[in-house]
PDB file of C-alpha atoms and ligand atoms in Angstrom:
ATOM      1  CA  MET T 522      -0.291   0.004  -0.123  1.00  0.00           C
ATOM      2  CA  ARG T 523       1.766   3.344  -0.980  1.00  0.00           C
ATOM      3  CA  ASP T 524       0.947   6.943  -0.502  1.00  0.00           C
ATOM      4  CA  ALA T 525       1.669  10.136  -2.303  1.00  0.00           C
ATOM      5  CA  VAL T 526       5.359  10.093  -0.994  1.00  0.00           C
ATOM      6  CA  THR T 527       6.357   6.545  -1.001  1.00  0.00           C
ATOM      7  CA  THR T 528       5.150   6.146  -4.546  1.00  0.00           C
ATOM      8  CA  LEU T 529       7.456   9.220  -5.526  1.00  0.00           C
ATOM      9  CA  ILE T 530      10.622   8.099  -3.203  1.00  0.00           C
ATOM     10  CA  LYS T 531       9.744   4.492  -4.926  1.00  0.00           C
ATOM     11  CA  ASN T 532      10.185   6.020  -8.417  1.00  0.00           C
ATOM     12  CA  TYR T 533      13.023   8.189  -7.807  1.00  0.00           C
ATOM     13  CA  ASP T 534      15.073   5.547  -5.976  1.00  0.00           C
ATOM     14  CA  VAL T 535      14.559   2.781  -8.822  1.00  0.00           C
ATOM     15  CA  ALA T 536      16.343   5.716 -10.958  1.00  0.00           C
ATOM     16  CA  GLY T 537      18.979   6.024  -8.555  1.00  0.00           C
ATOM     17  CA  ARG T 538      18.301  10.159  -8.396  1.00  0.00           C
ATOM     18  CA  TYR T 539      17.335  12.914  -5.717  1.00  0.00           C
ATOM     19  CA  PHE T 540      14.372  14.920  -6.274  1.00  0.00           C
ATOM     20  CA  ASP T 541      14.277  17.173  -9.080  1.00  0.00           C
ATOM     21  CA  ARG T 542      12.026  20.170  -9.890  1.00  0.00           C
ATOM     22  CA  ASN T 543       8.843  18.154 -10.670  1.00  0.00           C
ATOM     23  CA  ALA T 544       9.042  15.923  -7.423  1.00  0.00           C
ATOM     24  CA  ILE T 545       9.683  18.653  -5.350  1.00  0.00           C
ATOM     25  CA  ASP T 546       6.320  20.546  -6.795  1.00  0.00           C
ATOM     26  CA  SER T 547       4.575  17.336  -6.268  1.00  0.00           C
ATOM     27  CA  LEU T 548       5.572  16.983  -2.821  1.00  0.00           C
ATOM     28  CA  LYS T 549       4.794  20.667  -2.145  1.00  0.00           C
ATOM     29  CA  SER T 550       1.012  20.186  -3.345  1.00  0.00           C
ATOM     30  CA  TYR T 551       0.766  17.280  -1.458  1.00  0.00           C
ATOM     31  CA  PHE T 552       1.802  18.648   1.969  1.00  0.00           C
ATOM     32  CA  GLU T 553       0.006  21.991   1.145  1.00  0.00           C
ATOM     33  CA  SER T 554      -3.604  20.013   0.659  1.00  0.00           C
ATOM     34  CA  GLY T 555      -2.669  18.200   3.539  1.00  0.00           C
ATOM     35  CA  THR T 556      -4.333  20.048   6.381  1.00  0.00           C
ATOM     36  CA  ALA T 557      -7.422  19.922   3.749  1.00  0.00           C
ATOM     37  CA  ARG T 558      -7.303  16.441   3.092  1.00  0.00           C
ATOM     38  CA  VAL T 559      -7.641  15.486   6.790  1.00  0.00           C
ATOM     39  CA  GLN T 560     -10.234  18.325   7.094  1.00  0.00           C
ATOM     40  CA  ALA T 561     -12.203  16.278   4.312  1.00  0.00           C
ATOM     41  CA  ALA T 562     -11.939  12.998   6.000  1.00  0.00           C
ATOM     42  CA  ALA T 563     -13.236  14.060   9.113  1.00  0.00           C
ATOM     43  CA  ALA T 564     -15.820  15.467   7.669  1.00  0.00           C
ATOM     44  CA  ILE T 565     -16.915  11.831   5.746  1.00  0.00           C
ATOM     45  CA  ASN T 566     -15.917  10.052   9.135  1.00  0.00           C
ATOM     46  CA  SER T 567     -18.580  12.056  11.069  1.00  0.00           C
ATOM     47  CA  ASN T 568     -21.280  11.415   8.572  1.00  0.00           C
ATOM     48  CA  ALA T 569     -20.333   8.168   6.823  1.00  0.00           C
ATOM     49  CA  ALA T 570     -23.747   6.096   7.965  1.00  0.00           C
ATOM     50  CA  ALA T 571     -25.628   9.081   6.970  1.00  0.00           C
ATOM     51  CA  ILE T 572     -23.661   9.473   3.588  1.00  0.00           C
ATOM     52  CA  VAL T 573     -24.344   6.251   2.442  1.00  0.00           C
ATOM     53  CA  LYS T 574     -27.902   5.648   3.217  1.00  0.00           C
ATOM     54  CA  GLN T 575     -28.694   8.870   1.126  1.00  0.00           C
ATOM     55  CA  ALA T 576     -26.587   7.571  -1.979  1.00  0.00           C
ATOM     56  CA  GLY T 577     -28.714   4.286  -1.530  1.00  0.00           C
ATOM     57  CA  SER T 578     -32.056   6.221  -1.206  1.00  0.00           C
ATOM     58  CA  LYS T 579     -30.986   8.398  -4.763  1.00  0.00           C
ATOM     59  CA  LEU T 580     -29.718   5.135  -6.495  1.00  0.00           C
ATOM     60  CA  PHE T 581     -32.667   3.397  -5.554  1.00  0.00           C
ATOM     61  CA  GLU T 582     -34.894   6.459  -6.644  1.00  0.00           C
ATOM     62  CA  GLU T 583     -33.265   6.834  -9.609  1.00  0.00           C
ATOM     63  CA  LEU T 584     -33.137   3.173 -10.347  1.00  0.00           C
ATOM     64  CA  PRO T 585     -36.396   1.501  -8.640  1.00  0.00           C
ATOM     65  CA  GLU T 586     -36.217  -1.605 -10.591  1.00  0.00           C
ATOM     66  CA  LEU T 587     -32.870  -2.690  -8.715  1.00  0.00           C
ATOM     67  CA  ILE T 588     -34.919  -3.405  -5.473  1.00  0.00           C
ATOM     68  CA  ARG T 589     -38.127  -5.066  -7.237  1.00  0.00           C
ATOM     69  CA  PRO T 590     -38.529  -8.812  -7.830  1.00  0.00           C
ATOM     70  CA  GLY T 591     -35.663 -10.008 -10.194  1.00  0.00           C
ATOM     71  CA  GLY T 592     -33.300  -6.866  -9.295  1.00  0.00           C
ATOM     72  CA  ASN T 593     -29.892  -7.503  -8.172  1.00  0.00           C
ATOM     73  CA  ALA T 594     -30.467  -5.393  -4.808  1.00  0.00           C
ATOM     74  CA  TYR T 595     -33.959  -7.429  -3.918  1.00  0.00           C
ATOM     75  CA  THR T 596     -34.529  -9.017  -0.982  1.00  0.00           C
ATOM     76  CA  THR T 597     -33.154  -7.663   2.231  1.00  0.00           C
ATOM     77  CA  ARG T 598     -29.852  -9.532   2.250  1.00  0.00           C
ATOM     78  CA  ARG T 599     -29.100  -8.527  -1.274  1.00  0.00           C
ATOM     79  CA  TYR T 600     -29.954  -4.613  -0.199  1.00  0.00           C
ATOM     80  CA  ALA T 601     -27.750  -4.889   2.820  1.00  0.00           C
ATOM     81  CA  ALA T 602     -24.890  -5.887   0.497  1.00  0.00           C
ATOM     82  CA  CYS T 603     -25.450  -3.148  -1.642  1.00  0.00           C
ATOM     83  CA  LEU T 604     -25.353  -0.853   0.897  1.00  0.00           C
ATOM     84  CA  ARG T 605     -22.455  -2.584   2.278  1.00  0.00           C
ATOM     85  CA  ASP T 606     -20.410  -2.358  -0.956  1.00  0.00           C
ATOM     86  CA  MET T 607     -21.365   1.683  -1.019  1.00  0.00           C
ATOM     87  CA  ASP T 608     -19.753   1.844   2.726  1.00  0.00           C
ATOM     88  CA  TYR T 609     -16.503   0.079   1.454  1.00  0.00           C
ATOM     89  CA  TYR T 610     -16.162   2.253  -1.337  1.00  0.00           C
ATOM     90  CA  LEU T 611     -16.230   5.305   0.814  1.00  0.00           C
ATOM     91  CA  ARG T 612     -14.246   4.152   3.541  1.00  0.00           C
ATOM     92  CA  TYR T 613     -11.669   3.451   0.987  1.00  0.00           C
ATOM     93  CA  ALA T 614     -12.044   6.453  -0.594  1.00  0.00           C
ATOM     94  CA  THR T 615     -11.342   8.119   2.749  1.00  0.00           C
ATOM     95  CA  TYR T 616      -8.072   6.639   3.028  1.00  0.00           C
ATOM     96  CA  ALA T 617      -7.086   7.198  -0.615  1.00  0.00           C
ATOM     97  CA  LEU T 618      -7.973  10.943   0.060  1.00  0.00           C
ATOM     98  CA  VAL T 619      -5.579  10.930   3.170  1.00  0.00           C
ATOM     99  CA  ALA T 620      -2.734   8.945   1.156  1.00  0.00           C
ATOM    100  CA  GLY T 621      -3.002  11.341  -1.765  1.00  0.00           C
ATOM    101  CA  ASN T 622      -2.729   8.123  -4.213  1.00  0.00           C
ATOM    102  CA  THR T 623      -5.180   5.800  -5.274  1.00  0.00           C
ATOM    103  CA  ASN T 624      -2.999   2.617  -4.504  1.00  0.00           C
ATOM    104  CA  VAL T 625      -5.357   1.354  -1.471  1.00  0.00           C
ATOM    105  CA  LEU T 626      -8.321   1.375  -3.531  1.00  0.00           C
ATOM    106  CA  ASP T 627      -6.567  -0.891  -6.400  1.00  0.00           C
ATOM    107  CA  GLU T 628      -4.824  -3.459  -4.164  1.00  0.00           C
ATOM    108  CA  ARG T 629      -7.877  -3.994  -0.998  1.00  0.00           C
ATOM    109  CA  VAL T 630     -10.827  -2.791  -3.294  1.00  0.00           C
ATOM    110  CA  LEU T 631     -11.002  -3.051  -7.314  1.00  0.00           C
ATOM    111  CA  GLN T 632      -8.738  -6.301  -7.443  1.00  0.00           C
ATOM    112  CA  GLY T 633     -10.854  -8.855  -8.722  1.00  0.00           C
ATOM    113  CA  LEU T 634     -14.004  -7.180  -8.179  1.00  0.00           C
ATOM    114  CA  ARG T 635     -15.311  -7.074 -11.647  1.00  0.00           C
ATOM    115  CA  GLU T 636     -14.925 -10.887 -11.628  1.00  0.00           C
ATOM    116  CA  THR T 637     -16.701 -10.933  -8.349  1.00  0.00           C
ATOM    117  CA  TYR T 638     -19.961  -8.760  -9.575  1.00  0.00           C
ATOM    118  CA  ASN T 639     -19.962 -10.656 -12.970  1.00  0.00           C
ATOM    119  CA  SER T 640     -20.451 -14.038 -11.181  1.00  0.00           C
ATOM    120  CA  LEU T 641     -23.092 -12.573  -8.958  1.00  0.00           C
ATOM    121  CA  GLY T 642     -24.603 -10.529 -11.376  1.00  0.00           C
ATOM    122  CA  VAL T 643     -24.078  -7.323  -9.883  1.00  0.00           C
ATOM    123  CA  PRO T 644     -24.579  -4.832 -12.091  1.00  0.00           C
ATOM    124  CA  ILE T 645     -21.357  -2.405 -12.743  1.00  0.00           C
ATOM    125  CA  GLY T 646     -23.356   0.448 -14.588  1.00  0.00           C
ATOM    126  CA  PRO T 647     -25.438   1.087 -11.177  1.00  0.00           C
ATOM    127  CA  THR T 648     -22.633   0.939  -9.090  1.00  0.00           C
ATOM    128  CA  VAL T 649     -20.971   3.205 -10.783  1.00  0.00           C
ATOM    129  CA  ARG T 650     -24.038   5.369 -10.949  1.00  0.00           C
ATOM    130  CA  GLY T 651     -24.224   4.749  -7.024  1.00  0.00           C
ATOM    131  CA  VAL T 652     -20.389   6.049  -6.830  1.00  0.00           C
ATOM    132  CA  GLN T 653     -20.812   9.152  -8.450  1.00  0.00           C
ATOM    133  CA  ILE T 654     -23.759   9.835  -6.513  1.00  0.00           C
ATOM    134  CA  MET T 655     -21.990   9.200  -3.584  1.00  0.00           C
ATOM    135  CA  LYS T 656     -19.239  11.351  -4.630  1.00  0.00           C
ATOM    136  CA  ASP T 657     -21.992  14.653  -5.080  1.00  0.00           C
ATOM    137  CA  ILE T 658     -22.922  14.131  -1.983  1.00  0.00           C
ATOM    138  CA  VAL T 659     -19.467  14.097  -0.124  1.00  0.00           C
ATOM    139  CA  LYS T 660     -18.329  17.218  -2.108  1.00  0.00           C
ATOM    140  CA  GLU T 661     -21.745  18.923  -0.518  1.00  0.00           C
ATOM    141  CA  GLN T 662     -20.625  17.428   3.126  1.00  0.00           C
ATOM    142  CA  VAL T 663     -16.556  18.803   2.656  1.00  0.00           C
ATOM    143  CA  ALA T 664     -17.745  21.972   1.299  1.00  0.00           C
ATOM    144  CA  ALA T 665     -20.216  22.653   4.064  1.00  0.00           C
ATOM    145  CA  ALA T 666     -17.351  21.792   6.954  1.00  0.00           C
ATOM    146  CA  GLY T 667     -15.730  25.115   5.543  1.00  0.00           C
ATOM    147  CA  VAL T 668     -12.817  23.143   3.344  1.00  0.00           C
ATOM    148  CA  ALA T 669     -11.457  25.460   0.226  1.00  0.00           C
ATOM    149  CA  ASN T 670     -10.373  23.732  -2.687  1.00  0.00           C
ATOM    150  CA  ALA T 671     -11.611  20.451  -2.393  1.00  0.00           C
ATOM    151  CA  ALA T 672     -11.343  19.376  -5.944  1.00  0.00           C
ATOM    152  CA  PHE T 673      -9.210  16.861  -4.535  1.00  0.00           C
ATOM    153  CA  VAL T 674     -12.255  15.017  -3.427  1.00  0.00           C
ATOM    154  CA  ASP T 675     -13.104  13.446  -6.913  1.00  0.00           C
ATOM    155  CA  GLU T 676     -10.013  11.774  -7.491  1.00  0.00           C
ATOM    156  CA  PRO T 677     -10.418   8.559  -5.574  1.00  0.00           C
ATOM    157  CA  PHE T 678     -14.223   8.410  -6.643  1.00  0.00           C
ATOM    158  CA  ASP T 679     -13.119   8.939 -10.087  1.00  0.00           C
ATOM    159  CA  HIS T 680     -10.589   6.073  -9.945  1.00  0.00           C
ATOM    160  CA  ILE T 681     -13.299   3.206  -8.620  1.00  0.00           C
ATOM    161  CA  THR T 682     -15.496   4.678 -11.420  1.00  0.00           C
ATOM    162  CA  ARG T 683     -13.298   4.460 -14.406  1.00  0.00           C
ATOM    163  CA  GLU T 684     -11.848   0.781 -12.586  1.00  0.00           C
ATOM    164  CA  LEU T 685     -15.176  -0.427 -13.061  1.00  0.00           C
ATOM    165  CA  SER T 686     -15.999   0.915 -15.975  1.00  0.00           C
ATOM    166  CA  GLU T 687     -12.909   0.030 -17.704  1.00  0.00           C
ATOM    167  CA  GLN T 688     -13.129  -3.544 -16.829  1.00  0.00           C
ATOM    168  CA  ASP T 689     -16.484  -4.060 -18.061  1.00  0.00           C
ATOM    169  CA  VAL T 690     -15.714  -4.917 -21.847  1.00  0.00           C
TER     170      VAL T 690
HETATM  171  C1  CYC W1492     -13.263  -4.228   0.791  1.00  0.00           C
HETATM  172  C2  CYC W1492     -13.433  -4.700  -0.420  1.00  0.00           C
HETATM  173  C3  CYC W1492     -14.490  -5.284  -1.108  1.00  0.00           C
HETATM  174  C4  CYC W1492     -15.695  -5.539  -2.069  1.00  0.00           C
HETATM  175  C5  CYC W1492     -15.611  -4.344  -2.327  1.00  0.00           C
HETATM  176  C6  CYC W1492     -16.442  -6.232  -2.065  1.00  0.00           C
HETATM  177  C7  CYC W1492     -17.903  -6.438  -2.846  1.00  0.00           C
HETATM  178  C8  CYC W1492     -18.716  -7.427  -2.804  1.00  0.00           C
HETATM  179  N1  CYC W1492     -19.943  -7.339  -2.838  1.00  0.00           N
HETATM  180  C9  CYC W1492     -20.730  -8.540  -3.024  1.00  0.00           C
HETATM  181  C10 CYC W1492     -21.866  -8.550  -3.380  1.00  0.00           C
HETATM  182  C11 CYC W1492     -23.193  -8.130  -3.738  1.00  0.00           C
HETATM  183  N2  CYC W1492     -22.739  -6.649  -4.233  1.00  0.00           N
HETATM  184  C12 CYC W1492     -23.825  -6.260  -4.015  1.00  0.00           C
HETATM  185  C13 CYC W1492     -24.171  -4.739  -4.724  1.00  0.00           C
HETATM  186  C14 CYC W1492     -25.022  -4.349  -5.366  1.00  0.00           C
HETATM  187  N3  CYC W1492     -26.062  -4.578  -6.229  1.00  0.00           N
HETATM  188  C15 CYC W1492     -26.788  -3.768  -7.123  1.00  0.00           C
HETATM  189  O1  CYC W1492     -27.997  -4.384  -7.786  1.00  0.00           O
HETATM  190  C16 CYC W1492     -26.050  -2.435  -6.621  1.00  0.00           C
HETATM  191  C17 CYC W1492     -25.787  -1.984  -8.134  1.00  0.00           C
HETATM  192  C18 CYC W1492     -25.265  -2.560  -6.285  1.00  0.00           C
HETATM  193  C19 CYC W1492     -25.079  -1.644  -4.881  1.00  0.00           C
HETATM  194  C20 CYC W1492     -24.472  -0.087  -5.383  1.00  0.00           C
HETATM  195  C21 CYC W1492     -25.077  -7.067  -4.077  1.00  0.00           C
HETATM  196  C22 CYC W1492     -26.600  -6.746  -4.014  1.00  0.00           C
HETATM  197  C23 CYC W1492     -24.251  -8.280  -3.727  1.00  0.00           C
HETATM  198  C24 CYC W1492     -25.232  -9.720  -3.365  1.00  0.00           C
HETATM  199  C25 CYC W1492     -25.051 -10.420  -4.160  1.00  0.00           C
HETATM  200  C26 CYC W1492     -25.539 -11.627  -4.410  1.00  0.00           C
HETATM  201  O2  CYC W1492     -25.005 -12.147  -2.994  1.00  0.00           O
HETATM  202  O3  CYC W1492     -26.416 -12.731  -4.648  1.00  0.00           O
HETATM  203  C27 CYC W1492     -20.099  -9.673  -2.551  1.00  0.00           C
HETATM  204  C28 CYC W1492     -19.907 -11.115  -2.795  1.00  0.00           C
HETATM  205  C29 CYC W1492     -19.216 -11.401  -1.317  1.00  0.00           C
HETATM  206  C30 CYC W1492     -20.709 -11.078  -0.189  1.00  0.00           C
HETATM  207  O4  CYC W1492     -21.735 -10.871  -0.395  1.00  0.00           O
HETATM  208  O5  CYC W1492     -20.216 -10.438   0.740  1.00  0.00           O
HETATM  209  C31 CYC W1492     -18.419  -8.915  -1.752  1.00  0.00           C
HETATM  210  C32 CYC W1492     -16.854  -9.766  -1.927  1.00  0.00           C
HETATM  211  N4  CYC W1492     -16.084  -7.223  -0.600  1.00  0.00           N
HETATM  212  C33 CYC W1492     -14.918  -6.517  -0.362  1.00  0.00           C
HETATM  213  O6  CYC W1492     -14.309  -7.075   0.536  1.00  0.00           O
END
């Protein structure tokens, strides 16, 4: 599992080089956004259950067929599994936000996920939509918590979306 700093060190160490201008710039930008990243994580943590619940309601409102007979989230067990997955995405996205790097998502969440989803008939498109809805809610919460320049919030959610969609061929 890597963060913005260890990733940079690894790349420069492989080449046996000192940090150059680019490396210093990316270190600066990581540390300058550090407090905001931690504030964003705190805002998410204190509202996580509500964020997941709200995102789930919105998703099922948009795509009610998911929770009707024949839908993948139909039955209490599968409904709960769906919200639990959303909670995983939120928690690991928060780790990635703090790390300034999406490696934790690749290693702990996305690896093998497509195969699992395909074998269980979990639809990728609606899952991606759920992640995007959650991103929008998180951005509102983070802004409401007074975090300025919180553009970095998009990154982990968009990474999940991109990876899930690209693999769904
Ligand atoms: C921490 C990393 C991690 C992830 C990401 C993860 C996902 C994950 N989601 C699963 C199931 C599931 N995932 C969903 C999700 C959904 N169905 C829908 O229609 C919606 C679109 C969507 C919610 C947004 C559902 C309904 C199941 C249960 C499917 C079944 O058992 O038939 C399963 C199968 C095993 C189980 O039911 O627990 C895994 C492994 N597990 C992990 O350990």
